[in-house]
Amino acid sequence: FIFMVEGTSYMFVTGPEVVKTVTHEEVTQEELGGAVTHTTKSGVADKAFNDDAEALLMLRRFIDFLPANNREQPPVRPTPDLGDRIETSLDTLIPDDAAKPYDMKELITKVVDEGDFFELQPGYAANIIVGFGRMEGATVGIVANQPMVLAGCLDISSSIKAARFVRFCDCFNIPIVTFVDVPGFLIGVEGERRAAPGKIINWMNALSLCTVPKISVILRKSYGQAFINMGGNKGSDEMALWPTADVGFMDPHTGVNVVFGLQKEDDPILFAKRVEELQRDAAPWELAAMYEAQDVIAPQ
């Protein structure tokens, strides 16, 4: 893991003067390899802090989540935050409108012990959230979609970020909890040229080779290939569903167009009927009845 301090930490292969001489590009140290560059654009650094004192304090907090080495179990800390705590606000966290976003970080902080969540790479590939928290005192790795960024869609950067985090958790005996609300992958021409399939498959491989316990909770949307990458289809040891869960090969409205070749303007009544059919088949209780999921649980 790499932490940097804004304004004083720099990291680059060659400095601004060499770049100017070789490529004739004029760039400052901060633009070339400062904390903001590496935490938001390159993804090389995991977190940036305001000053050295904050960096050292946060480093102590971070290390407290981790085992001393890969042969030890993560530390378990005493906590007054019991596992059977009820959090009624979670029942109304997800909006009724499926297209309306909400902040996944609010959900995570309400679920983990004492609201203590240490997020990694918050400024890079922010459409997916990774970091460490505790449940009943034990360290867990959190992987979650962020509906506030790109509607939670996945892409190349988020695939790289998630795969690396999953591998680390597997190496250091840290169970993984996944919170799912993903409409799919956002891949275009540029994505394909940047080897998007390979990055997506690397993430799938990381999950399939992962030997620590993996728990997946589907909150709302979980469509297509993204369903697999977020721990669906046996990618997790156990999968639970919120009553708002909707699992399918794609959004029902798009699915009606693809499967039946039907547009809403062609026949609004028939279109609505077909959408209802697809939504009924994707209902959480149907998935639980087929043993695809362990249970449908109340958010609280």
Short mmCIF file of C-alpha atoms in Angstrom, two decimals:
data_model
loop_
_atom_site.label_atom_id
_atom_site.label_comp_id
_atom_site.label_asym_id
_atom_site.label_seq_id
_atom_site.Cartn_x
_atom_site.Cartn_y
_atom_site.Cartn_z
CA PHE A 1 0.00 0.00 0.00
CA ILE A 2 1.21 3.49 -0.81
CA PHE A 3 0.19 6.61 1.09
CA MET A 4 1.17 10.16 0.09
CA VAL A 5 1.00 13.66 1.54
CA GLU A 6 -0.42 16.45 -0.58
CA GLY A 7 2.11 19.09 -1.54
CA THR A 8 5.21 17.21 -0.34
CA SER A 9 5.01 13.67 -1.76
CA TYR A 10 6.10 13.06 -5.36
CA MET A 11 6.63 9.88 -7.33
CA PHE A 12 7.68 9.66 -10.99
CA VAL A 13 10.01 7.76 -13.30
CA THR A 14 11.68 10.95 -14.50
CA GLY A 15 11.27 14.50 -13.20
CA PRO A 16 9.74 17.54 -14.92
CA GLU A 17 13.09 18.74 -16.30
CA VAL A 18 13.82 15.43 -18.03
CA VAL A 19 10.28 15.32 -19.41
CA LYS A 20 10.70 18.83 -20.77
CA THR A 21 14.01 17.94 -22.42
CA VAL A 22 12.85 14.69 -23.98
CA THR A 23 9.21 15.34 -24.89
CA HIS A 24 9.11 19.15 -24.72
CA GLU A 25 6.15 18.95 -22.31
CA GLU A 26 6.11 21.49 -19.50
CA VAL A 27 4.65 20.03 -16.33
CA THR A 28 4.99 20.70 -12.59
CA GLN A 29 6.08 18.12 -10.01
CA GLU A 30 2.54 18.02 -8.65
CA GLU A 31 0.95 17.48 -12.06
CA LEU A 32 3.48 14.83 -13.04
CA GLY A 33 3.62 12.73 -9.90
CA GLY A 34 1.97 14.41 -6.94
CA ALA A 35 -0.48 12.92 -4.46
CA VAL A 36 -3.57 14.05 -6.38
CA THR A 37 -2.28 12.57 -9.64
CA HIS A 38 -1.52 9.17 -8.14
CA THR A 39 -4.68 8.89 -6.03
CA THR A 40 -7.15 10.03 -8.70
CA LYS A 41 -5.67 9.30 -12.14
CA SER A 42 -2.95 6.62 -12.06
CA GLY A 43 -4.24 4.63 -9.10
CA VAL A 44 -0.66 3.97 -7.96
CA ALA A 45 -1.24 5.43 -4.48
CA ASP A 46 -4.01 4.34 -2.13
CA LYS A 47 -4.67 7.48 -0.13
CA ALA A 48 -3.50 11.09 0.22
CA PHE A 49 -3.38 13.08 3.45
CA ASN A 50 -3.14 16.78 4.28
CA ASP A 51 0.07 16.59 6.30
CA ASP A 52 2.59 14.19 7.86
CA ALA A 53 0.83 14.06 11.23
CA GLU A 54 -2.48 12.99 9.68
CA ALA A 55 -0.65 10.43 7.52
CA LEU A 56 1.00 8.81 10.55
CA LEU A 57 -2.22 8.75 12.56
CA MET A 58 -4.16 7.17 9.69
CA LEU A 59 -1.36 4.67 9.09
CA ARG A 60 -1.66 3.49 12.70
CA ARG A 61 -5.43 3.12 12.26
CA PHE A 62 -4.92 1.24 8.99
CA ILE A 63 -2.35 -1.23 10.35
CA ASP A 64 -4.73 -2.07 13.19
CA PHE A 65 -7.03 -3.82 10.69
CA LEU A 66 -4.32 -6.17 9.38
CA PRO A 67 -2.61 -9.34 10.60
CA ALA A 68 1.15 -9.21 11.18
CA ASN A 69 1.74 -11.63 8.28
CA ASN A 70 -0.02 -14.02 5.93
CA ARG A 71 0.14 -16.92 8.41
CA GLU A 72 -1.85 -15.16 11.09
CA GLN A 73 -5.55 -14.41 11.34
CA PRO A 74 -6.61 -10.76 11.36
CA PRO A 75 -6.87 -9.21 14.83
CA VAL A 76 -10.19 -9.28 16.71
CA ARG A 77 -10.90 -6.18 18.79
CA PRO A 78 -13.39 -5.92 21.67
CA THR A 79 -16.39 -3.83 20.64
CA PRO A 80 -19.64 -2.69 22.26
CA ASP A 81 -21.28 -2.82 18.80
CA LEU A 82 -23.09 -6.17 18.91
CA GLY A 83 -23.80 -8.25 15.81
CA ASP A 84 -27.56 -8.28 16.40
CA ARG A 85 -27.84 -4.49 16.37
CA ILE A 86 -30.90 -3.25 14.47
CA GLU A 87 -30.38 -0.34 12.03
CA THR A 88 -33.89 0.72 10.99
CA SER A 89 -32.66 3.54 8.71
CA LEU A 90 -31.40 0.92 6.25
CA ASP A 91 -35.01 -0.04 5.47
CA THR A 92 -35.51 3.30 3.73
CA LEU A 93 -32.00 3.94 2.39
CA ILE A 94 -32.71 2.71 -1.14
CA PRO A 95 -35.05 5.05 -3.09
CA ASP A 96 -38.27 3.72 -4.62
CA ASP A 97 -37.11 5.00 -8.01
CA ALA A 98 -34.60 2.42 -9.31
CA ALA A 99 -32.80 5.13 -11.29
CA LYS A 100 -32.22 7.35 -8.27
CA PRO A 101 -28.77 7.10 -6.63
CA TYR A 102 -27.88 6.90 -2.94
CA ASP A 103 -24.57 6.92 -1.08
CA MET A 104 -23.24 3.39 -0.55
CA LYS A 105 -20.74 4.69 2.02
CA GLU A 106 -23.66 5.54 4.31
CA LEU A 107 -24.76 1.90 4.15
CA ILE A 108 -21.26 0.59 4.84
CA THR A 109 -20.65 2.82 7.86
CA LYS A 110 -24.01 1.79 9.33
CA VAL A 111 -23.25 -1.91 8.90
CA VAL A 112 -19.64 -2.14 10.17
CA ASP A 113 -18.68 -1.90 13.84
CA GLU A 114 -18.90 1.59 15.31
CA GLY A 115 -19.06 3.20 11.85
CA ASP A 116 -15.31 2.63 11.40
CA PHE A 117 -14.56 2.09 7.70
CA PHE A 118 -11.10 2.63 6.21
CA GLU A 119 -11.58 3.19 2.49
CA LEU A 120 -8.73 2.64 0.03
CA GLN A 121 -8.33 4.54 -3.26
CA PRO A 122 -11.43 6.71 -2.67
CA GLY A 123 -10.52 9.06 -5.53
CA TYR A 124 -9.64 6.38 -8.10
CA ALA A 125 -12.36 4.34 -9.87
CA ALA A 126 -14.85 5.74 -7.36
CA ASN A 127 -17.66 3.72 -8.95
CA ILE A 128 -16.47 0.83 -6.78
CA ILE A 129 -15.63 1.06 -3.08
CA VAL A 130 -13.01 -1.10 -1.34
CA GLY A 131 -11.70 -0.93 2.19
CA PHE A 132 -11.60 -2.47 5.64
CA GLY A 133 -14.10 -2.54 8.47
CA ARG A 134 -14.95 -4.84 11.36
CA MET A 135 -17.93 -7.03 12.16
CA GLU A 136 -18.24 -8.28 15.74
CA GLY A 137 -14.66 -7.11 16.21
CA ALA A 138 -13.16 -9.10 13.33
CA THR A 139 -11.63 -7.47 10.24
CA VAL A 140 -13.54 -7.83 6.96
CA GLY A 141 -12.80 -6.53 3.48
CA ILE A 142 -15.64 -4.56 1.89
CA VAL A 143 -16.29 -4.43 -1.87
CA ALA A 144 -19.29 -2.35 -2.94
CA ASN A 145 -20.75 -0.54 -5.92
CA GLN A 146 -21.24 3.22 -5.62
CA PRO A 147 -24.51 4.36 -7.31
CA MET A 148 -23.38 8.00 -6.90
CA VAL A 149 -20.63 7.52 -9.53
CA LEU A 150 -21.48 6.35 -13.09
CA ALA A 151 -24.71 4.95 -11.60
CA GLY A 152 -22.55 2.16 -10.16
CA CYS A 153 -21.48 0.83 -13.59
CA LEU A 154 -18.19 -1.07 -13.68
CA ASP A 155 -15.27 -0.39 -16.02
CA ILE A 156 -11.60 -1.25 -16.53
CA SER A 157 -10.25 0.82 -13.64
CA SER A 158 -12.79 -0.57 -11.18
CA SER A 159 -11.95 -4.12 -12.32
CA ILE A 160 -8.24 -3.58 -11.62
CA LYS A 161 -8.98 -1.97 -8.27
CA ALA A 162 -11.35 -4.72 -7.10
CA ALA A 163 -9.19 -7.63 -8.31
CA ARG A 164 -6.13 -6.32 -6.47
CA PHE A 165 -8.10 -5.86 -3.25
CA VAL A 166 -9.67 -9.33 -3.44
CA ARG A 167 -6.23 -10.91 -3.89
CA PHE A 168 -4.85 -9.04 -0.90
CA CYS A 169 -7.74 -10.16 1.33
CA ASP A 170 -7.25 -13.74 0.19
CA CYS A 171 -3.50 -13.64 0.94
CA PHE A 172 -4.03 -12.26 4.45
CA ASN A 173 -7.03 -14.32 5.61
CA ILE A 174 -9.55 -11.47 5.54
CA PRO A 175 -13.18 -12.45 4.72
CA ILE A 176 -14.88 -10.43 1.99
CA VAL A 177 -18.34 -8.86 2.18
CA THR A 178 -19.77 -7.56 -1.09
CA PHE A 179 -22.66 -5.09 -1.36
CA VAL A 180 -24.16 -5.18 -4.85
CA ASP A 181 -26.06 -2.55 -6.80
CA VAL A 182 -24.70 -2.65 -10.34
CA PRO A 183 -26.42 -2.07 -13.70
CA GLY A 184 -23.57 -3.63 -15.71
CA PHE A 185 -20.25 -2.84 -17.35
CA LEU A 186 -19.66 0.49 -19.09
CA ILE A 187 -17.34 -0.56 -21.93
CA GLY A 188 -17.06 1.15 -25.32
CA VAL A 189 -14.59 1.17 -28.19
CA GLU A 190 -11.80 2.64 -26.07
CA GLY A 191 -12.43 0.07 -23.35
CA GLU A 192 -12.09 -2.82 -25.77
CA ARG A 193 -8.84 -1.36 -27.09
CA ARG A 194 -7.55 -1.22 -23.52
CA ALA A 195 -8.16 -4.98 -23.12
CA ALA A 196 -11.34 -4.71 -21.06
CA PRO A 197 -12.19 -8.45 -21.35
CA GLY A 198 -8.83 -9.38 -19.85
CA LYS A 199 -9.25 -7.03 -16.90
CA ILE A 200 -12.76 -8.32 -16.25
CA ILE A 201 -11.59 -11.94 -16.41
CA ASN A 202 -8.67 -11.19 -14.05
CA TRP A 203 -11.21 -10.03 -11.47
CA MET A 204 -13.30 -13.17 -12.03
CA ASN A 205 -10.19 -15.31 -11.57
CA ALA A 206 -9.32 -13.51 -8.34
CA LEU A 207 -12.78 -14.33 -6.98
CA SER A 208 -12.74 -17.96 -8.13
CA LEU A 209 -9.29 -18.58 -6.62
CA CYS A 210 -10.15 -16.77 -3.38
CA THR A 211 -10.27 -19.15 -0.40
CA VAL A 212 -11.49 -16.83 2.38
CA PRO A 213 -15.22 -16.67 3.19
CA LYS A 214 -17.12 -14.52 0.69
CA ILE A 215 -20.55 -13.11 1.53
CA SER A 216 -22.55 -11.22 -1.07
CA VAL A 217 -25.60 -9.05 -0.39
CA ILE A 218 -27.59 -7.89 -3.43
CA LEU A 219 -29.31 -4.62 -2.54
CA ARG A 220 -30.90 -3.50 -5.81
CA LYS A 221 -29.75 -4.02 -9.42
CA SER A 222 -27.40 -6.84 -10.41
CA TYR A 223 -27.35 -7.34 -14.17
CA GLY A 224 -25.36 -9.32 -16.73
CA GLN A 225 -21.64 -9.98 -16.43
CA ALA A 226 -21.43 -7.54 -13.52
CA PHE A 227 -23.57 -9.96 -11.49
CA ILE A 228 -20.77 -12.54 -11.84
CA ASN A 229 -17.96 -10.12 -11.00
CA MET A 230 -19.77 -8.93 -7.88
CA GLY A 231 -19.90 -12.46 -6.49
CA GLY A 232 -23.03 -13.87 -8.15
CA ASN A 233 -23.50 -17.35 -9.62
CA LYS A 234 -21.53 -19.16 -6.88
CA GLY A 235 -18.83 -16.49 -6.85
CA SER A 236 -19.65 -16.11 -3.16
CA ASP A 237 -20.02 -18.79 -0.50
CA GLU A 238 -23.33 -17.30 0.60
CA MET A 239 -25.58 -14.74 -1.07
CA ALA A 240 -28.42 -12.82 0.56
CA LEU A 241 -30.97 -10.53 -1.05
CA TRP A 242 -32.74 -7.41 0.11
CA PRO A 243 -36.45 -7.25 -0.88
CA THR A 244 -35.44 -4.56 -3.41
CA ALA A 245 -33.03 -6.92 -5.25
CA ASP A 246 -33.43 -7.29 -9.02
CA VAL A 247 -31.21 -9.86 -10.75
CA GLY A 248 -31.20 -10.50 -14.48
CA PHE A 249 -29.21 -10.50 -17.71
CA MET A 250 -29.97 -6.79 -18.18
CA ASP A 251 -32.39 -4.04 -17.20
CA PRO A 252 -35.95 -5.34 -17.82
CA HIS A 253 -36.86 -2.44 -20.14
CA THR A 254 -33.79 -3.12 -22.30
CA GLY A 255 -34.42 -6.86 -22.03
CA VAL A 256 -37.89 -6.55 -23.56
CA ASN A 257 -36.36 -4.77 -26.53
CA VAL A 258 -33.62 -7.41 -26.96
CA VAL A 259 -35.72 -10.54 -26.34
CA PHE A 260 -39.01 -9.53 -27.93
CA GLY A 261 -37.84 -6.79 -30.32
CA LEU A 262 -40.42 -4.52 -28.73
CA GLN A 263 -40.13 -0.77 -28.13
CA LYS A 264 -42.37 1.05 -25.66
CA GLU A 265 -43.78 3.28 -28.38
CA ASP A 266 -44.74 0.22 -30.49
CA ASP A 267 -47.30 -1.07 -27.98
CA PRO A 268 -47.20 0.53 -24.49
CA ILE A 269 -49.59 -2.00 -22.96
CA LEU A 270 -47.78 -5.08 -24.27
CA PHE A 271 -44.41 -3.51 -23.42
CA ALA A 272 -45.49 -2.96 -19.81
CA LYS A 273 -46.75 -6.54 -19.63
CA ARG A 274 -43.43 -7.95 -20.86
CA VAL A 275 -41.47 -5.78 -18.41
CA GLU A 276 -43.66 -7.07 -15.58
CA GLU A 277 -42.99 -10.67 -16.66
CA LEU A 278 -39.22 -10.17 -16.60
CA GLN A 279 -39.37 -8.37 -13.26
CA ARG A 280 -41.45 -11.18 -11.76
CA ASP A 281 -38.92 -13.79 -12.84
CA ALA A 282 -36.09 -11.70 -11.36
CA ALA A 283 -37.83 -11.12 -8.00
CA PRO A 284 -35.70 -11.93 -4.95
CA TRP A 285 -38.13 -14.55 -3.65
CA GLU A 286 -37.87 -16.47 -6.93
CA LEU A 287 -34.08 -16.57 -6.64
CA ALA A 288 -34.25 -17.69 -3.02
CA ALA A 289 -36.75 -20.41 -3.95
CA MET A 290 -34.32 -21.75 -6.56
CA TYR A 291 -31.51 -21.78 -3.95
CA GLU A 292 -29.55 -19.21 -5.92
CA ALA A 293 -29.58 -17.13 -2.75
CA GLN A 294 -29.57 -18.17 0.88
CA ASP A 295 -32.37 -15.87 2.00
CA VAL A 296 -34.27 -12.64 1.49
CA ILE A 297 -33.40 -10.47 4.49
CA ALA A 298 -34.80 -7.26 5.96
CA PRO A 299 -32.23 -4.48 5.48
CA GLN A 300 -32.31 -3.56 9.16
#
